[in-house]
């Protein structure tokens, strides 16, 4: 008992190693936005049109769970639910090409073994279309020309590779189209013929082969070197199959949009930008020809190619105050759904009638946020110590920036939010995490560190074998910029992130134990060797890219690198408070990643709070679990940074959250758990 008491005393001492000095709280004059308004179910989301233009669809709560609803375009008030999921929100959905059914996918507790279901719009009858255990179904192709079938990939024969099947939407019959000998992806044409397949190379590059039935071309028709592997890929065919589009960085830094004439082989550059990759396109549903493309550097910009669509984009830009995105188009292209993001207002969905040039508002995603003190987002270009520029996004607390210049009148506490991937990016727009943290009194900074996508291959490849090294330096450089710019002070910065961002949090607290006041790690890996040993089998095609980017565990040099960059082996260096959240069923970052570092900290008597969600995977899909975790997080940050916090209240109700260790180290958590009725624990 004396030994336990000694450990507890030492732990309490270590937890207070970076106390927050008492000072006035930023944001104190603005109303506290309830967590439920930010992280609970939206009223409506994911609005789309049926291909024939008769129906509107969206997701909305049904008995507290996000399900798919359908209504006539002529009367959206006559909506009816199509799905009846009881535990987890529908992970994704789309319309069948014939507009007769809705197809949707779900998994089991976050295991990412997705199944495809169909629901008849007229009868409401639901059918399991891929009813296979331990199988991850993936949609390979949906055609506007072939109305009664789609192509799906199934890895039930070999968990590493997806065989291509034709799925008859009327009968549910699956017919094998192509048995996969080792290809990582496929491209089909509008007749649902598989035309191309991408084969991974041992060096991390890819070879593109032509497919004709079950016959594979003897030699690749295109080769993608490792440096271009994350910025180059075939992007689809025109409806007549004569033109192949590419997103292609070969011979340039950023990915350009190319059109390849398959008869002559000639390629034409349709669009490019030296600052950022082409990141999206709009194609005519009648011809499949690309009409416009998007480039997202600081903000997303749509650039027309076809004069026929320029007038539409100009009209939308003139009528909508925020950034917009076309989310669906009918087969005849007469109607579009358009999402609008104003950043400081909840996002909205509009119905656009092209012929009449008329916009009709369909819904606001979170109307309960209308009038809330949502804050603007400020794009920043931050220099790294080795001369690169990392595009970053800053949000400030209410009342801290009186003149609106993107700098607070005096420094405020800051949370560095690190995105996952790392092959992903943060972008300009409404961001619930930013709004939540800013409302609690913190500046929020999200840097696109090296290895982030969207800014060309040089920036991605600069992250190769730099996990925990130059990638971390970029984060420190972003913090230094914020300090020098008067945004914050060096002793009042927390770090928070999920997946790679969780790893970055652990690196921050182990490799640079004085750099951050505290950290929140969500499903972050602690041991890069065990991370690579436990990736799901269907990531086989990307394994060489992982080895190239992180370190090769099959070589002694690679093993040494992985160990050197793993926070687990520096766990004894942690001096600042740490909160860890993990999904028990995570197929990407195994639960053992969190277990290992928590055990290492416990062995050294270092305090840590570890919460586990038995019904979640890589991140938290159920809003009840998000609300519980963010309640714990904001009270944790309140002690660390002296911000504001909404009382726990009923935040834990309905959540599966289990505190595995250290409830006493997270302010208010133990009392909140004890206050819950026994049935809700």
XYZ file of C-alpha atoms in Angstrom:
681
model
C 0.000 0.000 0.000
C 2.871 2.397 0.738
C 4.349 1.772 -2.711
C 1.028 2.539 -4.395
C 0.674 5.731 -2.413
C 4.173 6.794 -3.424
C 3.420 6.196 -7.115
C 0.209 8.185 -6.860
C 2.011 11.089 -5.220
C 4.714 11.109 -7.896
C 2.073 10.896 -10.594
C 0.220 13.886 -9.218
C 3.485 15.826 -9.114
C 4.283 14.942 -12.731
C 0.777 15.877 -13.861
C 1.226 19.369 -12.524
C 4.599 19.821 -14.211
C 3.173 22.441 -16.568
C 0.582 24.349 -14.530
C -1.537 26.945 -16.236
C -1.188 30.311 -14.578
C -4.481 31.881 -13.605
C -5.428 34.557 -16.115
C -8.629 35.862 -17.711
C -10.196 33.323 -20.051
C -10.447 34.230 -23.722
C -13.879 33.809 -25.237
C -15.404 34.521 -21.859
C -17.803 37.109 -23.250
C -19.189 34.798 -25.947
C -21.882 32.215 -25.234
C -20.553 28.719 -24.659
C -21.604 26.574 -27.621
C -22.952 23.256 -26.364
C -20.895 20.254 -27.432
C -24.072 18.554 -28.642
C -24.585 21.330 -31.194
C -21.120 20.727 -32.648
C -20.671 16.974 -32.317
C -24.166 15.543 -31.982
C -26.138 14.331 -34.964
C -26.717 16.973 -37.650
C -30.325 17.617 -38.565
C -29.591 16.646 -42.166
C -26.480 15.869 -44.214
C -25.198 14.290 -47.438
C -27.941 15.597 -49.721
C -28.180 14.109 -53.218
C -30.464 13.750 -56.220
C -31.562 10.492 -57.805
C -30.187 10.116 -61.343
C -33.672 10.474 -62.849
C -34.303 13.691 -60.903
C -37.452 12.441 -59.155
C -36.045 12.038 -55.654
C -33.972 13.849 -53.085
C -32.063 11.958 -50.427
C -30.086 12.829 -47.327
C -29.033 11.352 -44.021
C -30.869 12.356 -40.850
C -31.483 10.890 -37.397
C -33.926 8.029 -37.031
C -34.282 6.957 -33.413
C -31.038 8.808 -32.731
C -28.979 7.138 -35.474
C -28.104 8.710 -38.835
C -30.048 6.917 -41.580
C -30.931 7.598 -45.214
C -34.171 9.434 -46.010
C -35.878 9.995 -49.368
C -38.394 12.606 -50.507
C -39.913 13.697 -53.825
C -38.052 16.603 -55.404
C -41.440 18.272 -55.779
C -42.158 18.066 -52.035
C -39.175 17.536 -49.695
C -41.542 17.685 -46.701
C -42.809 14.198 -47.590
C -39.559 12.527 -46.566
C -39.535 8.945 -45.322
C -36.703 6.854 -43.888
C -35.155 4.227 -46.150
C -32.752 2.600 -43.710
C -33.130 1.551 -40.089
C -29.647 1.234 -38.613
C -29.881 1.023 -34.820
C -26.283 1.253 -33.570
C -23.952 3.071 -35.955
C -24.613 5.763 -38.535
C -24.749 4.755 -42.182
C -21.117 5.004 -43.300
C -21.941 6.014 -46.862
C -24.666 5.724 -49.482
C -25.398 6.357 -53.159
C -28.216 5.997 -55.642
C -28.543 2.959 -57.885
C -28.166 4.039 -61.527
C -31.827 3.232 -62.267
C -33.011 5.390 -59.323
C -34.988 2.425 -58.019
C -32.973 1.801 -54.894
C -30.522 3.260 -52.416
C -27.246 1.428 -51.834
C -25.460 1.930 -48.517
C -22.563 0.496 -46.543
C -22.051 -0.262 -42.857
C -19.508 -2.103 -40.761
C -19.569 -3.782 -37.356
C -18.284 -1.665 -34.504
C -15.718 0.153 -36.632
C -13.978 -2.965 -37.972
C -14.177 -1.534 -41.542
C -15.372 -4.843 -42.978
C -18.025 -3.015 -44.956
C -21.118 -4.718 -46.328
C -23.240 -3.328 -49.148
C -27.023 -3.211 -48.737
C -29.785 -2.159 -51.065
C -33.187 -0.653 -50.211
C -36.019 -0.531 -52.742
C -37.340 3.032 -52.824
C -40.916 1.932 -53.555
C -41.315 -1.012 -51.181
C -38.696 -0.220 -48.555
C -37.453 -3.823 -48.686
C -33.797 -4.062 -47.655
C -31.406 -6.674 -49.094
C -27.902 -7.626 -47.979
C -25.996 -7.586 -51.275
C -22.585 -8.662 -49.941
C -23.479 -10.846 -46.926
C -19.983 -12.136 -46.198
C -18.141 -12.322 -42.890
C -14.578 -10.990 -42.543
C -14.911 -9.333 -45.943
C -14.431 -5.706 -46.898
C -16.644 -4.827 -49.849
C -15.679 -1.862 -51.994
C -17.482 -0.116 -54.839
C -15.351 -0.193 -57.988
C -17.634 1.374 -60.583
C -21.109 2.865 -60.993
C -22.275 3.752 -64.499
C -24.859 6.172 -65.839
C -25.203 3.994 -68.925
C -25.599 0.547 -67.350
C -28.596 0.904 -65.066
C -29.066 -2.544 -63.563
C -25.553 -3.395 -62.333
C -22.563 -2.000 -60.448
C -19.064 -3.399 -59.994
C -17.949 -4.334 -56.479
C -14.692 -5.671 -55.106
C -14.684 -8.518 -52.578
C -11.703 -9.926 -50.714
C -13.432 -13.063 -49.414
C -11.224 -15.351 -51.559
C -7.926 -13.724 -50.577
C -8.049 -11.031 -47.881
C -5.207 -9.133 -49.562
C -6.843 -8.620 -52.952
C -10.302 -7.616 -54.134
C -11.806 -9.695 -56.947
C -14.107 -7.705 -59.229
C -17.745 -8.817 -59.338
C -20.774 -7.598 -61.240
C -23.668 -7.058 -58.845
C -27.164 -7.346 -60.332
C -29.235 -4.805 -58.450
C -32.561 -6.524 -59.125
C -31.647 -10.095 -58.206
C -28.638 -9.510 -55.963
C -26.645 -12.013 -58.016
C -22.858 -11.608 -57.923
C -20.902 -12.668 -61.014
C -17.114 -12.844 -61.042
C -15.707 -10.444 -63.638
C -12.007 -10.496 -62.835
C -10.066 -12.661 -60.379
C -7.376 -10.487 -58.911
C -3.821 -11.887 -59.020
C -2.306 -8.910 -57.220
C -3.625 -5.565 -58.434
C -4.280 -2.707 -56.042
C -6.985 -0.900 -58.010
C -9.109 -0.899 -61.151
C -10.649 1.574 -63.577
C -13.778 0.618 -65.536
C -15.540 2.401 -68.375
C -19.201 3.400 -68.624
C -20.125 -0.031 -69.981
C -18.670 -1.504 -66.791
C -15.792 -3.122 -68.617
C -12.667 -3.233 -66.476
C -10.100 -1.471 -68.645
C -7.118 -0.756 -66.387
C -5.496 -2.272 -63.314
C -2.762 -0.846 -61.072
C -0.043 -3.195 -59.852
C 2.170 -2.186 -56.935
C 5.931 -2.420 -57.397
C 8.389 -3.432 -54.659
C 9.951 0.041 -54.766
C 6.631 1.785 -54.037
C 5.839 2.691 -57.628
C 3.004 1.326 -59.765
C 2.486 -0.220 -63.170
C -0.750 0.267 -65.068
C -1.911 -2.682 -67.179
C -4.643 -2.907 -69.783
C -7.406 -5.428 -69.058
C -9.590 -7.162 -71.619
C -11.923 -9.606 -69.900
C -9.567 -11.870 -67.936
C -6.609 -11.019 -70.184
C -3.921 -8.712 -68.842
C -1.565 -6.901 -71.191
C 1.875 -8.480 -71.393
C 3.566 -5.201 -70.529
C 2.387 -2.178 -68.570
C 0.777 0.570 -70.623
C 2.059 3.145 -68.151
C 4.639 3.232 -65.376
C 4.391 5.432 -62.284
C 7.675 5.888 -60.435
C 7.703 5.929 -56.609
C 8.094 9.713 -56.464
C 4.817 10.124 -58.389
C 2.869 7.248 -56.830
C 0.745 9.435 -54.529
C 0.082 12.161 -57.098
C -0.519 10.205 -60.313
C -3.393 7.891 -61.266
C -5.879 7.270 -64.077
C -9.090 9.128 -63.224
C -11.739 7.693 -65.562
C -13.058 7.517 -69.121
C -15.444 9.578 -71.156
C -18.759 7.888 -71.788
C -17.744 6.754 -75.286
C -14.525 5.273 -73.905
C -12.295 7.215 -76.297
C -10.608 9.497 -73.739
C -8.859 8.591 -70.509
C -8.338 11.266 -67.877
C -5.306 11.350 -65.609
C -4.258 13.224 -62.516
C -0.553 13.268 -63.300
C 2.570 14.752 -61.704
C 5.071 13.064 -64.015
C 7.391 15.689 -65.441
C 6.075 18.350 -63.022
C 5.693 18.851 -59.289
C 1.924 19.241 -58.853
C -0.683 16.894 -60.278
C -2.209 18.235 -63.495
C -5.433 17.136 -65.172
C -4.620 15.402 -68.464
C -6.799 13.994 -71.242
C -5.358 11.083 -73.217
C -6.729 10.257 -76.667
C -6.694 6.461 -76.623
C -6.626 6.199 -80.404
C -3.483 8.300 -80.868
C -2.035 8.123 -77.355
C -1.658 11.913 -77.332
C -2.164 13.688 -74.014
C -3.400 17.225 -73.468
C -3.035 19.278 -70.300
C -6.484 20.542 -69.322
C -5.534 22.214 -66.083
C -2.686 22.680 -63.626
C -1.397 24.987 -60.910
C 2.184 25.313 -59.728
C 1.056 25.765 -56.101
C -1.303 22.827 -55.633
C -2.552 19.619 -57.221
C -5.717 19.462 -59.237
C -7.982 18.000 -56.600
C -11.379 17.488 -58.212
C -13.375 17.738 -61.420
C -16.907 18.159 -62.737
C -17.859 15.928 -65.662
C -20.900 16.174 -67.925
C -23.176 13.285 -66.899
C -24.293 12.868 -70.519
C -20.818 12.576 -72.079
C -18.403 12.064 -69.216
C -16.284 14.943 -70.522
C -14.614 17.019 -67.828
C -16.037 20.533 -67.772
C -14.238 22.107 -64.809
C -11.543 21.299 -62.284
C -10.676 22.421 -58.763
C -7.406 23.564 -57.214
C -7.161 23.936 -53.446
C -4.170 25.938 -52.250
C -5.325 28.316 -49.522
C -8.966 27.915 -50.570
C -10.746 25.771 -53.139
C -11.183 27.345 -56.589
C -13.281 25.992 -59.471
C -11.936 26.658 -62.957
C -14.138 26.022 -65.999
C -12.887 24.261 -69.124
C -16.192 23.995 -70.988
C -17.901 27.365 -71.661
C -21.246 25.617 -71.184
C -20.617 25.262 -67.466
C -18.845 28.568 -66.868
C -22.142 30.462 -66.622
C -23.375 28.017 -63.974
C -20.231 28.344 -61.863
C -20.311 32.131 -62.216
C -23.954 32.176 -61.133
C -23.294 29.992 -58.094
C -20.322 32.119 -57.108
C -22.397 35.280 -57.367
C -25.303 33.894 -55.345
C -23.552 31.907 -52.636
C -21.422 33.690 -50.074
C -19.317 30.652 -49.151
C -17.284 28.027 -50.933
C -19.487 25.597 -52.816
C -19.341 22.037 -54.094
C -21.631 20.222 -56.507
C -22.632 17.006 -54.732
C -24.862 15.425 -57.409
C -26.200 15.979 -60.937
C -29.154 14.305 -62.642
C -28.685 12.203 -65.775
C -30.099 14.980 -67.950
C -28.024 17.555 -66.036
C -31.048 19.746 -65.360
C -30.756 19.664 -61.549
C -27.809 19.812 -59.179
C -27.406 19.667 -55.428
C -24.873 22.209 -54.196
C -23.330 22.362 -50.744
C -22.312 25.758 -49.359
C -19.723 26.375 -46.632
C -19.547 29.883 -45.131
C -17.206 28.857 -42.268
C -18.894 31.115 -39.699
C -22.355 29.670 -40.348
C -23.541 26.067 -40.455
C -23.225 24.488 -43.888
C -26.256 24.451 -46.181
C -27.546 22.411 -49.133
C -29.218 23.944 -52.181
C -31.165 22.630 -55.147
C -30.010 24.292 -58.360
C -32.271 24.360 -61.423
C -29.913 25.026 -64.343
C -32.516 26.033 -66.917
C -34.302 28.455 -64.607
C -31.038 29.618 -62.970
C -32.745 29.192 -59.631
C -31.397 28.158 -56.232
C -33.743 26.708 -53.608
C -32.471 26.074 -50.115
C -33.064 22.482 -49.065
C -31.711 22.530 -45.528
C -29.157 23.803 -43.066
C -27.060 20.963 -41.711
C -26.990 22.209 -38.123
C -29.645 24.918 -37.721
C -29.018 24.979 -33.978
C -25.695 26.730 -34.774
C -27.385 29.635 -36.542
C -26.479 32.760 -34.611
C -23.762 30.987 -32.606
C -20.424 32.824 -32.233
C -18.645 30.825 -34.942
C -15.224 32.237 -35.786
C -13.482 32.924 -39.120
C -10.626 30.749 -40.329
C -7.430 32.440 -41.475
C -5.221 30.698 -44.077
C -1.502 31.102 -43.352
C 1.717 30.362 -45.220
C 4.310 29.327 -42.631
C 7.966 28.859 -43.502
C 9.803 25.788 -42.272
C 13.389 25.869 -41.073
C 14.568 24.308 -44.358
C 12.767 26.765 -46.607
C 9.504 25.025 -47.488
C 6.087 26.641 -47.068
C 3.390 24.819 -45.127
C -0.146 26.025 -45.718
C -1.874 26.214 -42.353
C -5.186 27.374 -40.911
C -5.705 29.516 -37.818
C -8.891 30.150 -35.833
C -8.972 32.588 -32.909
C -11.230 32.762 -29.831
C -14.250 35.068 -29.861
C -13.375 38.613 -28.835
C -9.609 38.133 -29.149
C -9.182 39.789 -32.572
C -10.975 43.115 -32.420
C -9.680 44.456 -35.741
C -10.130 41.184 -37.642
C -6.534 41.008 -38.888
C -6.103 37.359 -37.945
C -3.946 38.115 -34.886
C -5.207 38.365 -31.312
C -4.770 41.649 -29.454
C -2.716 39.710 -26.911
C -1.394 36.133 -26.908
C -3.892 33.401 -26.048
C -3.459 29.697 -25.238
C -3.284 27.552 -28.377
C -4.073 24.008 -29.451
C -2.026 22.619 -32.326
C -4.376 20.243 -34.182
C -2.484 17.721 -36.323
C -4.323 15.937 -39.132
C -4.217 12.207 -39.751
C -2.859 10.238 -42.677
C -0.293 11.634 -42.859
C -1.357 11.470 -46.524
C -4.185 13.920 -46.104
C -4.597 17.637 -45.512
C -6.443 20.300 -43.618
C -8.465 22.739 -45.702
C -10.345 25.993 -45.419
C -13.935 25.643 -44.282
C -16.256 25.040 -41.357
C -14.375 22.853 -38.888
C -16.125 21.571 -35.782
C -12.864 20.988 -33.895
C -11.678 24.514 -34.616
C -15.000 26.048 -33.592
C -15.191 24.008 -30.394
C -11.659 24.815 -29.252
C -11.872 28.486 -30.245
C -15.137 28.815 -28.328
C -13.383 27.384 -25.276
C -10.807 30.179 -25.429
C -7.978 28.782 -27.533
C -6.310 29.719 -30.765
C -6.351 26.677 -33.058
C -3.623 26.054 -35.630
C -3.687 23.231 -38.196
C -0.480 22.983 -40.251
C -0.102 20.961 -43.434
C 3.310 19.568 -42.524
C 5.482 17.667 -45.014
C 3.843 14.449 -46.285
C 0.516 16.298 -46.452
C -1.218 15.835 -49.786
C -2.497 18.426 -52.231
C 0.640 20.558 -52.555
C 2.689 18.551 -55.030
C 4.927 15.519 -54.860
C 7.977 17.352 -53.505
C 6.136 18.200 -50.279
C 4.752 14.670 -49.919
C 8.083 12.986 -50.620
C 9.913 15.354 -48.263
C 8.183 13.353 -45.531
C 9.745 10.022 -46.533
C 11.401 8.451 -43.485
C 10.824 11.671 -41.553
C 8.171 10.481 -39.106
C 9.179 11.906 -35.738
C 11.958 13.935 -37.390
C 11.466 16.691 -40.000
C 7.715 16.129 -39.968
C 7.820 16.968 -36.275
C 10.144 19.904 -36.936
C 7.421 21.348 -39.171
C 4.983 21.257 -36.260
C 7.505 22.944 -33.986
C 8.115 25.564 -36.683
C 4.377 26.244 -36.811
C 4.347 26.763 -33.044
C 7.379 29.064 -33.278
C 5.575 31.094 -35.953
C 2.545 31.415 -33.686
C 4.699 32.585 -30.780
C 6.622 35.106 -32.898
C 3.355 36.354 -34.435
C 1.861 37.054 -31.032
C -0.797 34.358 -31.328
C 0.313 32.468 -28.229
C 3.121 31.994 -25.746
C 5.538 29.094 -25.723
C 4.267 27.671 -22.438
C 0.573 27.654 -23.375
C 0.440 25.273 -26.349
C -1.300 21.878 -26.327
C -1.135 19.305 -29.121
C -4.106 17.206 -30.264
C -4.622 14.822 -33.163
C -5.966 11.525 -34.439
C -4.234 8.666 -36.257
C -0.977 10.204 -37.534
C -1.994 13.250 -35.486
C -2.161 10.977 -32.449
C 1.340 9.718 -33.229
C 2.481 13.351 -33.550
C 0.998 14.033 -30.114
C 2.971 11.148 -28.622
C 6.126 12.331 -30.413
C 5.552 15.822 -29.072
C 5.377 14.613 -25.479
C 8.254 12.114 -25.747
C 10.786 13.510 -28.242
C 10.279 17.151 -27.155
C 8.892 16.788 -23.621
C 9.076 20.536 -22.838
C 7.480 21.753 -26.091
C 3.803 21.220 -25.220
C 1.782 21.839 -22.079
C -0.274 18.651 -22.615
C -1.497 16.316 -25.353
C -4.614 14.512 -26.565
C -3.929 11.391 -28.640
C -6.763 9.735 -30.572
C -5.966 6.288 -32.065
C -2.297 7.161 -32.526
C 0.421 4.521 -33.043
C 3.175 4.370 -30.420
C 5.362 1.646 -31.962
C 6.009 1.903 -35.716
C 7.249 -1.683 -35.933
C 4.066 -3.193 -34.496
C 1.996 -0.679 -36.485
C 3.366 -2.066 -39.762
C 3.019 -5.666 -38.561
C -0.695 -5.266 -37.841
C -1.979 -3.258 -40.827
C -5.022 -4.933 -42.397
C -4.307 -7.505 -45.124
C -6.202 -5.517 -47.768
C -3.507 -2.813 -47.486
C -1.072 -5.193 -49.149
C -0.991 -3.043 -52.291
C 0.222 -0.072 -50.290
C 2.749 -1.898 -48.124
C 5.769 -0.915 -50.234
C 4.698 2.727 -50.073
C 4.437 2.506 -46.282
C 7.897 0.964 -46.066
C 9.297 3.703 -48.283
C 7.631 6.463 -46.289
C 8.006 5.187 -42.712
C 10.804 2.590 -42.702
C 11.320 -0.952 -43.943
C 10.923 -3.513 -41.133
C 12.480 -6.263 -43.307
C 15.956 -4.659 -43.128
C 18.181 -4.039 -40.098
C 18.459 -0.360 -41.037
C 14.696 -0.078 -41.310
C 14.147 -1.799 -37.980
C 16.561 0.601 -36.298
C 14.798 3.586 -37.877
C 11.357 2.400 -36.790
C 12.531 1.917 -33.213
C 14.237 5.298 -33.132
C 11.061 7.033 -34.309
C 8.664 5.184 -31.993
C 7.375 7.172 -28.998
C 7.025 3.946 -27.014
C 10.771 3.769 -26.402
C 10.852 7.308 -25.029
C 7.764 6.994 -22.832
C 9.889 7.604 -19.747
C 10.569 11.131 -21.031
C 6.935 12.230 -20.740
C 6.519 15.120 -18.308
C 3.226 16.642 -19.357
C -0.393 15.420 -19.024
C -1.627 12.987 -21.668
C -5.132 11.811 -22.579
C -5.487 8.814 -24.920
C -8.651 7.675 -26.719
C -8.807 4.371 -28.593
C -11.340 2.260 -30.477
C -11.177 -1.415 -29.520
C -11.883 -2.624 -33.065
C -9.457 -0.359 -34.919
C -8.100 -2.321 -37.930
C -5.529 0.345 -38.825
C -3.998 1.318 -35.494
C -4.464 -1.715 -33.304
C -5.582 -1.263 -29.705
C -2.169 -2.604 -28.686
C -0.618 0.677 -29.852
C -2.326 2.529 -27.034
C -1.979 -0.360 -24.579
C 1.795 -0.451 -25.028
C 2.519 3.160 -24.201
C 0.028 3.248 -21.343
C 1.686 0.173 -19.821
C 5.113 1.748 -20.251
C 3.956 4.932 -18.511
C 2.296 3.001 -15.704
C 5.516 1.052 -15.150
C 7.361 4.347 -14.632
C 4.654 5.867 -12.459
C 3.860 8.512 -15.076
C 0.225 9.628 -15.083
C -1.928 9.075 -18.151
C -5.657 8.868 -18.768
C -6.660 6.080 -21.156
C -10.228 5.689 -22.387
C -11.432 2.870 -24.627
C -14.550 2.557 -26.774
C -15.446 -1.135 -27.278
C -17.845 -0.361 -30.152
C -15.513 1.865 -32.189
C -12.630 1.522 -34.618
C -10.322 4.101 -36.187
C -12.006 7.146 -34.741
C -15.429 7.483 -33.165
C -18.517 7.247 -35.382
C -21.256 7.239 -32.757
C -22.061 10.796 -31.632
C -22.574 9.580 -28.065
C -18.936 8.504 -28.008
C -17.681 11.717 -29.582
C -19.602 13.758 -27.023
C -18.153 11.730 -24.160
C -14.588 11.945 -25.410
C -14.715 15.648 -26.189
C -16.256 16.353 -22.794
C -13.294 14.621 -21.178
C -10.926 16.425 -23.541
C -12.196 19.927 -22.857
C -11.987 19.478 -19.097
C -8.495 18.064 -19.570
C -7.526 21.125 -21.645
C -9.208 23.470 -19.183
C -6.772 22.438 -16.447
C -3.835 22.491 -18.857
C -4.507 25.811 -20.632
C -7.007 27.562 -18.335
C -9.733 27.729 -20.974
C -13.473 27.282 -20.633
C -15.435 24.054 -20.314
C -19.075 23.068 -20.474
C -19.992 20.926 -17.447
C -19.991 17.187 -18.072
C -23.721 16.997 -17.432
C -25.101 13.991 -19.320
C -22.186 13.830 -21.767
C -21.391 10.219 -20.877
C -24.961 9.006 -21.248
C -25.324 6.446 -24.028
C -21.569 6.243 -24.578
C -19.648 2.994 -24.368
C -16.563 4.793 -22.995
C -14.506 2.793 -20.524
C -11.785 4.441 -18.475
C -9.052 1.816 -18.529
C -6.613 3.863 -16.492
C -6.166 7.230 -14.870
C -9.633 8.714 -14.371
C -8.147 10.619 -11.443
C -5.712 12.402 -13.752
C -8.426 13.901 -15.965
C -10.371 16.692 -14.247
C -13.968 15.836 -13.454
C -13.912 12.514 -15.275
C -14.089 10.267 -12.235
C -16.971 12.254 -10.752
C -18.810 12.266 -14.079
C -18.534 8.483 -14.305
C -19.742 8.003 -10.762
C -22.681 10.341 -11.422
C -23.951 8.160 -14.257
C -26.689 5.627 -13.494
C -25.364 2.079 -13.304
C -27.186 1.158 -16.525
C -25.347 3.892 -18.414
C -21.853 2.937 -17.322
